[in-house]
Short mmCIF file of N, CA, C and O in Angstrom, two decimals:
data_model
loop_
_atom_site.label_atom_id
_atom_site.label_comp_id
_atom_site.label_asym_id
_atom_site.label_seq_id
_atom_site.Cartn_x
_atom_site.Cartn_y
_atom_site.Cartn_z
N UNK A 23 -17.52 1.41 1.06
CA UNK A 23 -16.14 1.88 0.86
C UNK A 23 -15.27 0.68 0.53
O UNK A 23 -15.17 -0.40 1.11
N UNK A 24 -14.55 1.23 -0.74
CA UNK A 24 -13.80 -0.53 -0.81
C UNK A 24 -12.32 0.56 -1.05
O UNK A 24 -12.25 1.79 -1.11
N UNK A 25 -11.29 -0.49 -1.16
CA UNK A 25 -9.85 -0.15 -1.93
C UNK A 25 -9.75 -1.39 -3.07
O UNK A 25 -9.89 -2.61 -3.01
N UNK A 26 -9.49 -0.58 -3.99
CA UNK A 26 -8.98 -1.50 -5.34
C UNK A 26 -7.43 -1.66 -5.67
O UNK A 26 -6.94 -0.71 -6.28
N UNK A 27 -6.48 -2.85 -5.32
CA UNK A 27 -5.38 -2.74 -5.81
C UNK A 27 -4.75 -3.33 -7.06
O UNK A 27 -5.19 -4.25 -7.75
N UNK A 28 -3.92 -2.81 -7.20
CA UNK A 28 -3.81 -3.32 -9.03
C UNK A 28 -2.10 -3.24 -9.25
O UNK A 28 -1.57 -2.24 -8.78
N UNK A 29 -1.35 -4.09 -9.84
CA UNK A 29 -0.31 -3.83 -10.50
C UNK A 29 0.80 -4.88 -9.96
O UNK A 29 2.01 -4.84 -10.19
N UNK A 30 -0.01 -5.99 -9.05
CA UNK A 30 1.09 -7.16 -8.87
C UNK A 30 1.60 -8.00 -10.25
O UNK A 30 0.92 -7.73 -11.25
N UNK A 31 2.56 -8.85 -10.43
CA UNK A 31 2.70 -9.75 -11.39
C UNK A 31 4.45 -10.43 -10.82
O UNK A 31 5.16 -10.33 -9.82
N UNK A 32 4.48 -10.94 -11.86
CA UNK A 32 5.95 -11.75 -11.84
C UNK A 32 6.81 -10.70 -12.56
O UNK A 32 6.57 -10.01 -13.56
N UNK A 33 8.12 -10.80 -11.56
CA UNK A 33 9.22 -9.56 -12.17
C UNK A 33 10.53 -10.25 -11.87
O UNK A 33 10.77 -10.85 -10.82
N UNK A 34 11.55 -10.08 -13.14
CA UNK A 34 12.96 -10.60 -12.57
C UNK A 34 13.58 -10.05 -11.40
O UNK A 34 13.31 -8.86 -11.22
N UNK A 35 14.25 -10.52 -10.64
CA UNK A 35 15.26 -9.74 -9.57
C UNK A 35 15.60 -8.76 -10.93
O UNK A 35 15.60 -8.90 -12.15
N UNK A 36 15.94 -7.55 -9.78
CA UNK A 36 16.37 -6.26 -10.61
C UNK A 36 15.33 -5.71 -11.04
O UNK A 36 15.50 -4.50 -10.96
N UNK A 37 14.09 -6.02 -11.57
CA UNK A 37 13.45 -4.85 -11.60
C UNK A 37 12.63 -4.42 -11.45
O UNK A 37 12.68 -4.84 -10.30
N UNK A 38 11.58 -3.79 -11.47
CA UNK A 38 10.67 -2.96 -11.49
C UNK A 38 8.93 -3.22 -11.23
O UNK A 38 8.32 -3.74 -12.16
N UNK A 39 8.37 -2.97 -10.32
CA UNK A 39 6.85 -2.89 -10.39
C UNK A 39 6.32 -1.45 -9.83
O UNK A 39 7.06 -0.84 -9.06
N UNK A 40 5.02 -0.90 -10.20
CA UNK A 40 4.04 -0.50 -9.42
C UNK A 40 2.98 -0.52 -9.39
O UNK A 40 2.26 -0.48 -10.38
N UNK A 41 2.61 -0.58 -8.16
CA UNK A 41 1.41 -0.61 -7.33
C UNK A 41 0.29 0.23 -7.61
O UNK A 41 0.60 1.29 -8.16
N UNK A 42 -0.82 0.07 -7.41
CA UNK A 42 -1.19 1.00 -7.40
C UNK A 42 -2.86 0.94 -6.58
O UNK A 42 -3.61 0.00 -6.86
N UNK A 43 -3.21 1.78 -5.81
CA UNK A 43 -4.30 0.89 -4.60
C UNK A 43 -5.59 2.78 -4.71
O UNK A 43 -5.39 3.88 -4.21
N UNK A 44 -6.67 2.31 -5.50
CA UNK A 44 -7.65 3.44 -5.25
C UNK A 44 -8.69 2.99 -4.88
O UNK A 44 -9.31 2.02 -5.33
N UNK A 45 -9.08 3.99 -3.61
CA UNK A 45 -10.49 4.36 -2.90
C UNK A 45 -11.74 4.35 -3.18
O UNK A 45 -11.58 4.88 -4.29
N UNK A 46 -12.63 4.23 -3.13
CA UNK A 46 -14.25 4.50 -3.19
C UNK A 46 -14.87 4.24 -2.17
O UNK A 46 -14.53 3.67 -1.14
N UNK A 47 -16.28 4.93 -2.65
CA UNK A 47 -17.59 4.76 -1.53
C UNK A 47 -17.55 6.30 -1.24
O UNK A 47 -17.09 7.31 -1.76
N UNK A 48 -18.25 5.95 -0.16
CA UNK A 48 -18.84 7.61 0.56
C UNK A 48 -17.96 7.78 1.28
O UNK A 48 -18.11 7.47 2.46
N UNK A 49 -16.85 8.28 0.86
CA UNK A 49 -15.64 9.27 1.52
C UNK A 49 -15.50 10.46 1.96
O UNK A 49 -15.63 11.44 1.24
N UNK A 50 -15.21 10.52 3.30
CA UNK A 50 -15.36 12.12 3.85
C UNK A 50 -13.85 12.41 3.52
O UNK A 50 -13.56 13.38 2.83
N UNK A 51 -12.97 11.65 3.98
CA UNK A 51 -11.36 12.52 4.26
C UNK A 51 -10.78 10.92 4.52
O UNK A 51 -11.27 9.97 5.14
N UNK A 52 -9.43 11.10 3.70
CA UNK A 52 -8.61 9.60 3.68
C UNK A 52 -7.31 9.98 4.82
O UNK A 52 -6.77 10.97 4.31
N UNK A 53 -6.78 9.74 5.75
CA UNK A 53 -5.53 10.17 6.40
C UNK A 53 -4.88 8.94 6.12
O UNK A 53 -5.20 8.30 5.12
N UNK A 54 -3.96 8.54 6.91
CA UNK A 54 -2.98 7.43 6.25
C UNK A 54 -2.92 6.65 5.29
O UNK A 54 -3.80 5.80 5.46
N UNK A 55 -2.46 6.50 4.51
CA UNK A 55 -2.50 5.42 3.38
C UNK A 55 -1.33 4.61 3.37
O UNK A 55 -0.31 5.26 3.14
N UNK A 56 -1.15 3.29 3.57
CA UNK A 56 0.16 2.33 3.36
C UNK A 56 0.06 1.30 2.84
O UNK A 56 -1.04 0.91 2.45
N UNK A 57 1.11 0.62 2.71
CA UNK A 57 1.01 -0.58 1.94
C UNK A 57 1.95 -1.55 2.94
O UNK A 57 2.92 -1.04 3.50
N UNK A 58 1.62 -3.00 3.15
CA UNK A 58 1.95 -4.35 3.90
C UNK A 58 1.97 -5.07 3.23
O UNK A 58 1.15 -5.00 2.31
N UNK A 59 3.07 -6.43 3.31
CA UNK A 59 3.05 -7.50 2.83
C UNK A 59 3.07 -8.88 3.76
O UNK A 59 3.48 -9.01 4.92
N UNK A 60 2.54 -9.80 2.93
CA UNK A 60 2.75 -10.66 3.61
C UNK A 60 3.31 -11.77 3.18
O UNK A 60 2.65 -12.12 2.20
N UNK A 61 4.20 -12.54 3.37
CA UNK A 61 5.08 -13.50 2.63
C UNK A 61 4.26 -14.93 3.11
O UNK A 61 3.44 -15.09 4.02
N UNK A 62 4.62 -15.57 2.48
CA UNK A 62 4.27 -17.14 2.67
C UNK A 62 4.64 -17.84 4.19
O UNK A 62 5.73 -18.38 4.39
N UNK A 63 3.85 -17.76 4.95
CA UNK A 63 4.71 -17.88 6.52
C UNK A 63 4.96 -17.25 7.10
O UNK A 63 5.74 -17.40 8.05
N UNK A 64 4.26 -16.04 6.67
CA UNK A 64 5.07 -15.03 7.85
C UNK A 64 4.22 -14.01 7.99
O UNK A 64 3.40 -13.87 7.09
N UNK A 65 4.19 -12.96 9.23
CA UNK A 65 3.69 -12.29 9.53
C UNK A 65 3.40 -11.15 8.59
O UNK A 65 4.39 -10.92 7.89
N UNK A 66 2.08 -10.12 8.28
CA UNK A 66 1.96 -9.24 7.55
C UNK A 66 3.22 -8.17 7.97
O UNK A 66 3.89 -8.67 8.88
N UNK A 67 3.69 -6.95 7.58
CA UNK A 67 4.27 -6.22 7.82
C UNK A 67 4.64 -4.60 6.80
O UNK A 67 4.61 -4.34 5.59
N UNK A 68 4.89 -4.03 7.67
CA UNK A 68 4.56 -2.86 7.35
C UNK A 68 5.47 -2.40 6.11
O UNK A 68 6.65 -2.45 6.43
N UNK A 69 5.26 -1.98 4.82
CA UNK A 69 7.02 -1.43 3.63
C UNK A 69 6.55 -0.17 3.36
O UNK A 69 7.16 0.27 2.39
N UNK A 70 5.55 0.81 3.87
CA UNK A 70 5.22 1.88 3.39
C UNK A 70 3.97 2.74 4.10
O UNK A 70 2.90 2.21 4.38
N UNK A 71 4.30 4.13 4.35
CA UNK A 71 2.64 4.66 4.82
C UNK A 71 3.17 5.96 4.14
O UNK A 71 4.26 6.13 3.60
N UNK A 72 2.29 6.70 4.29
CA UNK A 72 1.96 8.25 3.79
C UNK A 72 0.72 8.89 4.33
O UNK A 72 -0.46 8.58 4.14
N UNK A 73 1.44 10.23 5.34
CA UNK A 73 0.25 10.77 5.73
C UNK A 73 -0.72 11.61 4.95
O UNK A 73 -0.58 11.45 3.74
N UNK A 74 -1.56 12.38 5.25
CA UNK A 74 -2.37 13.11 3.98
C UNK A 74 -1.56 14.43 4.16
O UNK A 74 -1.84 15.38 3.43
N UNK A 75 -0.76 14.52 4.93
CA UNK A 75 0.25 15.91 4.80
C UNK A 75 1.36 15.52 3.96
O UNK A 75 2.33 16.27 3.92
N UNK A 76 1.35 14.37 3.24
CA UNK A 76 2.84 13.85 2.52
C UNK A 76 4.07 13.13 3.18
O UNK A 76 5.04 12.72 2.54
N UNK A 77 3.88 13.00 4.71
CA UNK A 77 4.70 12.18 5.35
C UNK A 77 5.12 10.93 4.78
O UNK A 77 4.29 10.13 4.34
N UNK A 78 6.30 10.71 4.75
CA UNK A 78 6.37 8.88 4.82
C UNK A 78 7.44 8.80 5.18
O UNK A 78 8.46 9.48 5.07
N UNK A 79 6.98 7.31 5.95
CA UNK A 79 7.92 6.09 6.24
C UNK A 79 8.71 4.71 5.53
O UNK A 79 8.00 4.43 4.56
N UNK A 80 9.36 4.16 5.57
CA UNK A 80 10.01 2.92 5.03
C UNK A 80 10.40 1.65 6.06
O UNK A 80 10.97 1.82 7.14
N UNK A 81 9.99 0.41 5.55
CA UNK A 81 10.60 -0.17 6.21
C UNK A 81 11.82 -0.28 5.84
O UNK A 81 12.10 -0.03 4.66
N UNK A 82 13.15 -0.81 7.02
CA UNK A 82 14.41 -0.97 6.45
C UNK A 82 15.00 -1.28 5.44
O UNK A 82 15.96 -0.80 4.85
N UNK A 83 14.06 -2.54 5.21
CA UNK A 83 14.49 -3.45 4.03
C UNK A 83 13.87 -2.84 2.72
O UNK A 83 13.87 -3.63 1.78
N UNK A 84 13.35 -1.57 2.46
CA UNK A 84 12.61 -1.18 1.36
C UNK A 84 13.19 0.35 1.16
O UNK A 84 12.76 1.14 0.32
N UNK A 85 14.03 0.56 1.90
CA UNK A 85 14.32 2.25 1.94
C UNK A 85 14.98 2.10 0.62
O UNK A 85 15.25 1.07 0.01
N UNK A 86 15.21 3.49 0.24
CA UNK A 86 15.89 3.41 -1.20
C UNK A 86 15.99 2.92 -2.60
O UNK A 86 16.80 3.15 -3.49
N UNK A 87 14.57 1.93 -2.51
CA UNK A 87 14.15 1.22 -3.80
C UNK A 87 12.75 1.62 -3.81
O UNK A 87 12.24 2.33 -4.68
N UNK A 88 12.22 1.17 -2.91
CA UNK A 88 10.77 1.43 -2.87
C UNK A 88 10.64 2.96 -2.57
O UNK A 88 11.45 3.52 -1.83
N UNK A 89 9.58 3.66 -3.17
CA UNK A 89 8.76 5.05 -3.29
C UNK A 89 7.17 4.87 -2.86
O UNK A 89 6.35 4.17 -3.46
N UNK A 90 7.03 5.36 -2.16
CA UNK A 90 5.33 5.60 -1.66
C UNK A 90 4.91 7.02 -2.26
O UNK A 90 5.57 8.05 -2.11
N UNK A 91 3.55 6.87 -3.04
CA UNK A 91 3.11 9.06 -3.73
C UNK A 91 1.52 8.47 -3.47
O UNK A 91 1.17 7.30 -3.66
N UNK A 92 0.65 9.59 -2.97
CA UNK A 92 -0.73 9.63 -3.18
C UNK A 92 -1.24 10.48 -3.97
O UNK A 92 -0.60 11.47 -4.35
N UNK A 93 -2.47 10.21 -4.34
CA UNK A 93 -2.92 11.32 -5.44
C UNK A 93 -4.48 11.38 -4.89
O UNK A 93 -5.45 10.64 -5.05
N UNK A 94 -4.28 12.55 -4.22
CA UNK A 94 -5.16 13.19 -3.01
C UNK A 94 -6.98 13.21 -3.70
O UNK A 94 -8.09 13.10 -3.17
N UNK A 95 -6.53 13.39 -4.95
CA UNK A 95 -7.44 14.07 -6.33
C UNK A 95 -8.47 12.81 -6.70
O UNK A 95 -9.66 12.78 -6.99
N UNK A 96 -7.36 11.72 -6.54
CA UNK A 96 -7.85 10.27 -7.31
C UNK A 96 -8.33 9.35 -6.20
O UNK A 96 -8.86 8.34 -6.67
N UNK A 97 -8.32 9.39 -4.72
CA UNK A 97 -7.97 8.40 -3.71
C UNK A 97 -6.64 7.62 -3.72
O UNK A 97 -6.27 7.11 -2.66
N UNK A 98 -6.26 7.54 -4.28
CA UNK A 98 -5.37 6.63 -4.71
C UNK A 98 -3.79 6.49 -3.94
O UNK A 98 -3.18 7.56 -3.88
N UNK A 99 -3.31 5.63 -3.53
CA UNK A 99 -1.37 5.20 -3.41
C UNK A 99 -1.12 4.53 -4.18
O UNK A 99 -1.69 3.62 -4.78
N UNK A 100 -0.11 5.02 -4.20
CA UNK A 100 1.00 4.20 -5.22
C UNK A 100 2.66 3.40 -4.64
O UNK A 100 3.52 3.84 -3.88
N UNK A 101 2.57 2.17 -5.37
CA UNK A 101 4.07 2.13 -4.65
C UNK A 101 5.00 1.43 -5.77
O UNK A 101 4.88 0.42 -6.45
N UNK A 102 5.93 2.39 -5.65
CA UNK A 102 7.04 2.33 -6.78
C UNK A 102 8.41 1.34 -6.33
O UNK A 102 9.24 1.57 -5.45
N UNK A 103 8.34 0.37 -7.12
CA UNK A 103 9.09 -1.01 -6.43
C UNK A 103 10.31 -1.11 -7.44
O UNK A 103 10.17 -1.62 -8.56
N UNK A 104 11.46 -0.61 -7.00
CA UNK A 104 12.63 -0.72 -8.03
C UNK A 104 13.73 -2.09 -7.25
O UNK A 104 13.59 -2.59 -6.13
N UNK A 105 14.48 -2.31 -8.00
CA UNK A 105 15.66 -3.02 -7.62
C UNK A 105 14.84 -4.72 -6.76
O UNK A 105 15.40 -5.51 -6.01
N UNK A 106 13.64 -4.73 -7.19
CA UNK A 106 13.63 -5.80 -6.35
C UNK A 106 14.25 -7.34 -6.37
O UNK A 106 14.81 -7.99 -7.25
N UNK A 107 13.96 -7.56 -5.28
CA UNK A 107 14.53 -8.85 -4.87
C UNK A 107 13.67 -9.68 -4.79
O UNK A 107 12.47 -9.38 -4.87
N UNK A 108 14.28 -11.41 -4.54
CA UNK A 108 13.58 -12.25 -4.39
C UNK A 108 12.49 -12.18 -2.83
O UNK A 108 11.33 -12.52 -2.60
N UNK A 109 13.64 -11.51 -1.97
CA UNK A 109 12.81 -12.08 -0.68
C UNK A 109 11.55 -10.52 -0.70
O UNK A 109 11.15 -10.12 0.39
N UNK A 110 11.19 -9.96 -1.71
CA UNK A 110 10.33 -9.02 -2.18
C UNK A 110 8.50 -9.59 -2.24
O UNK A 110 7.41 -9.05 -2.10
N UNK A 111 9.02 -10.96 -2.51
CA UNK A 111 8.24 -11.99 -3.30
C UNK A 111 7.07 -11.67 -1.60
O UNK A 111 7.44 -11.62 -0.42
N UNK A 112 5.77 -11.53 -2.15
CA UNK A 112 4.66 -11.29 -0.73
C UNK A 112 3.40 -11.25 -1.75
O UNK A 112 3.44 -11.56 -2.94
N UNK A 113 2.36 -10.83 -1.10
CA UNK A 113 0.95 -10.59 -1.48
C UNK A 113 0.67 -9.32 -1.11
O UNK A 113 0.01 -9.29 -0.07
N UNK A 114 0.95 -8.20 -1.60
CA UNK A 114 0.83 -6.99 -1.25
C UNK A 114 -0.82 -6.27 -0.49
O UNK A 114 -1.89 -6.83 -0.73
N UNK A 115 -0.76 -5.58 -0.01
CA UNK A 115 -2.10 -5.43 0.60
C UNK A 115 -2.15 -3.98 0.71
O UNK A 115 -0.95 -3.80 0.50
N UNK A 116 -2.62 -2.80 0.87
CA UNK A 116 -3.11 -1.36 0.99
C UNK A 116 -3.73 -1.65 2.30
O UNK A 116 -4.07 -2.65 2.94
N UNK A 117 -3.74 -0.12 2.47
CA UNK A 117 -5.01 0.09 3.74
C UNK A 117 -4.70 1.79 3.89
O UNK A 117 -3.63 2.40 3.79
N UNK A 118 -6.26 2.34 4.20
CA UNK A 118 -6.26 3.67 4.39
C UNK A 118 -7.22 3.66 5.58
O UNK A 118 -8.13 2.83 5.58
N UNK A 119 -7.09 4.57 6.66
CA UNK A 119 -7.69 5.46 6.98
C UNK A 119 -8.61 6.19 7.29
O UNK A 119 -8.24 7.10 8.03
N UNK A 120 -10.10 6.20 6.95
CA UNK A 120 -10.86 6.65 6.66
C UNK A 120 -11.51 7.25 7.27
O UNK A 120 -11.45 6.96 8.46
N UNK A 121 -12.54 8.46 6.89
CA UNK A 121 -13.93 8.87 7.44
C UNK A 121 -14.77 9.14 6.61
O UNK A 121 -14.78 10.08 5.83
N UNK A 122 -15.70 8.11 6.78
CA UNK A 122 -17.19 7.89 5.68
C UNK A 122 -17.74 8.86 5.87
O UNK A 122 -17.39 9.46 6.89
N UNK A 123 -18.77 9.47 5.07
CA UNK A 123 -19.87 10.42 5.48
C UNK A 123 -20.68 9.82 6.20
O UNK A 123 -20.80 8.60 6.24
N UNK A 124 -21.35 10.68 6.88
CA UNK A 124 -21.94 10.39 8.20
C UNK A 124 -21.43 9.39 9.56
O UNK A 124 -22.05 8.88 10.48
N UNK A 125 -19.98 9.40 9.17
CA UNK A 125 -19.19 9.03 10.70
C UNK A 125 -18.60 10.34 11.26
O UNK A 125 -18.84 11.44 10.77
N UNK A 126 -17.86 10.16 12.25
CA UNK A 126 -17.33 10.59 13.24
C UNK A 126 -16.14 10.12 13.67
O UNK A 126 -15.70 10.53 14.74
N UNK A 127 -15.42 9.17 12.91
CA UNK A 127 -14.39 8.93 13.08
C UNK A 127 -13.69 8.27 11.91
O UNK A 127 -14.37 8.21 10.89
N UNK A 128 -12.19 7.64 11.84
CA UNK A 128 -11.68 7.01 11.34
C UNK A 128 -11.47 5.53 11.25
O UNK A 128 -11.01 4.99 12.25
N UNK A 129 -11.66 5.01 10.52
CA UNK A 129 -11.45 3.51 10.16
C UNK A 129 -10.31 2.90 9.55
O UNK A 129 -10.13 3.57 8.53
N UNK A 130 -9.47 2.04 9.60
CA UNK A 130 -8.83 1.56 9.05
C UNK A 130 -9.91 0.36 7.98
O UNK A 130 -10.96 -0.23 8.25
N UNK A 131 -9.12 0.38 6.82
CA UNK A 131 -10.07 -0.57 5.61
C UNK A 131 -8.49 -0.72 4.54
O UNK A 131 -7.58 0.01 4.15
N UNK A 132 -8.97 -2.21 4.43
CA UNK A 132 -8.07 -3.05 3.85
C UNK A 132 -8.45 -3.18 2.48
O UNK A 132 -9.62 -3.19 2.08
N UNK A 133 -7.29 -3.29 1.67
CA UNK A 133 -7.89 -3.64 -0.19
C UNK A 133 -7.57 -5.12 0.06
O UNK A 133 -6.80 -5.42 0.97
N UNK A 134 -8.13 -6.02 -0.71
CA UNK A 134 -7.66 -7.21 -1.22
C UNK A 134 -6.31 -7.10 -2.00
O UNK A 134 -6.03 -6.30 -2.89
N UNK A 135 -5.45 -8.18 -1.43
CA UNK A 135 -3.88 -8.11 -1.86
C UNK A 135 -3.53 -8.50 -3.42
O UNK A 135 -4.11 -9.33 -4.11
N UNK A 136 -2.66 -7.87 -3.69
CA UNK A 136 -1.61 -8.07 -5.41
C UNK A 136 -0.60 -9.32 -4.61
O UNK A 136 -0.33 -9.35 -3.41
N UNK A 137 -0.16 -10.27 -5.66
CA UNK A 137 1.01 -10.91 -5.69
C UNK A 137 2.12 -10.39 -6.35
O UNK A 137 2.09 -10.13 -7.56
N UNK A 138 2.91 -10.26 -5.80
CA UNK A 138 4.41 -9.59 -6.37
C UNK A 138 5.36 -10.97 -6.47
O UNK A 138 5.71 -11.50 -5.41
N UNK A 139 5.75 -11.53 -7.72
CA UNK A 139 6.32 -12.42 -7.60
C UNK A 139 7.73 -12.22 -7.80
O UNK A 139 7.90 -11.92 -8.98
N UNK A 140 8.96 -12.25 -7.07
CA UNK A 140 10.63 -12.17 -7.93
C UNK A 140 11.02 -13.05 -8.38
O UNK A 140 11.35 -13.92 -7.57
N UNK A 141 11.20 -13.31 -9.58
CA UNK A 141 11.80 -14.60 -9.60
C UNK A 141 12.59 -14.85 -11.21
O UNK A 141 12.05 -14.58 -12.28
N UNK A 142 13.47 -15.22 -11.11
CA UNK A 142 14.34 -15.30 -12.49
C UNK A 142 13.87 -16.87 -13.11
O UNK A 142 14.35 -17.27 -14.17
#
């Protein structure tokens, strides 16, 4: 089971990236899916989850710019990064959830992180 994420790069303040983080392997059922960053020095932290019922959360600093959508069909999250800022600037990371075939429970499993760079 891996996660593939895709869609970091360098973006001016003001605008625009997305994310985009899909699933594989022997997948029984994905429940949470979110996305964390981690800045240069600093602790990972949480800017996004989505339950498999469509729930989501925001962190403070991301409400209203940032969008979290899954596509139940594809494995896949997405995260829709508008208005960003410099202090935006992290190594983005995914993580879902999981239950493999032939488990019995759920796992948390990490993608390898995108760089989101802001910078004019």
């Amino acid at each position: 089971v891996q996660l593939q994420a895709s869609g970091g790069g360098l973006v001016q303040p003001g605008g625009s990236l997305r994310l985009s983080c899909a699933a594989s392997g022997r997948i029984f059922r994905i429940n949470n899916m979110g996305w964390y960053r981690q800045a240069p020095g600093e602790q990972r932290e949480l800017v996004a989850r989505i339950t498999s019922a469509g729930s989501t959360n925001y962190a403070d600093s991301v409400k209203g710019r940032f969008t979290i959508s899954r596509d139940s069909a594809k494995n896949t999250v997405y995260l829709q990064m508008n208005s960003l800022k410099p202090e935006d600037t992290a190594v983005y990371y995914c993580s879902a959830r999981m239950i493999t075939i032939g488990s019995n429970y759920d796992m948390n499993y990490w993608g390898k992180g995108t760089l989101v760079t802001v910078s004019s």
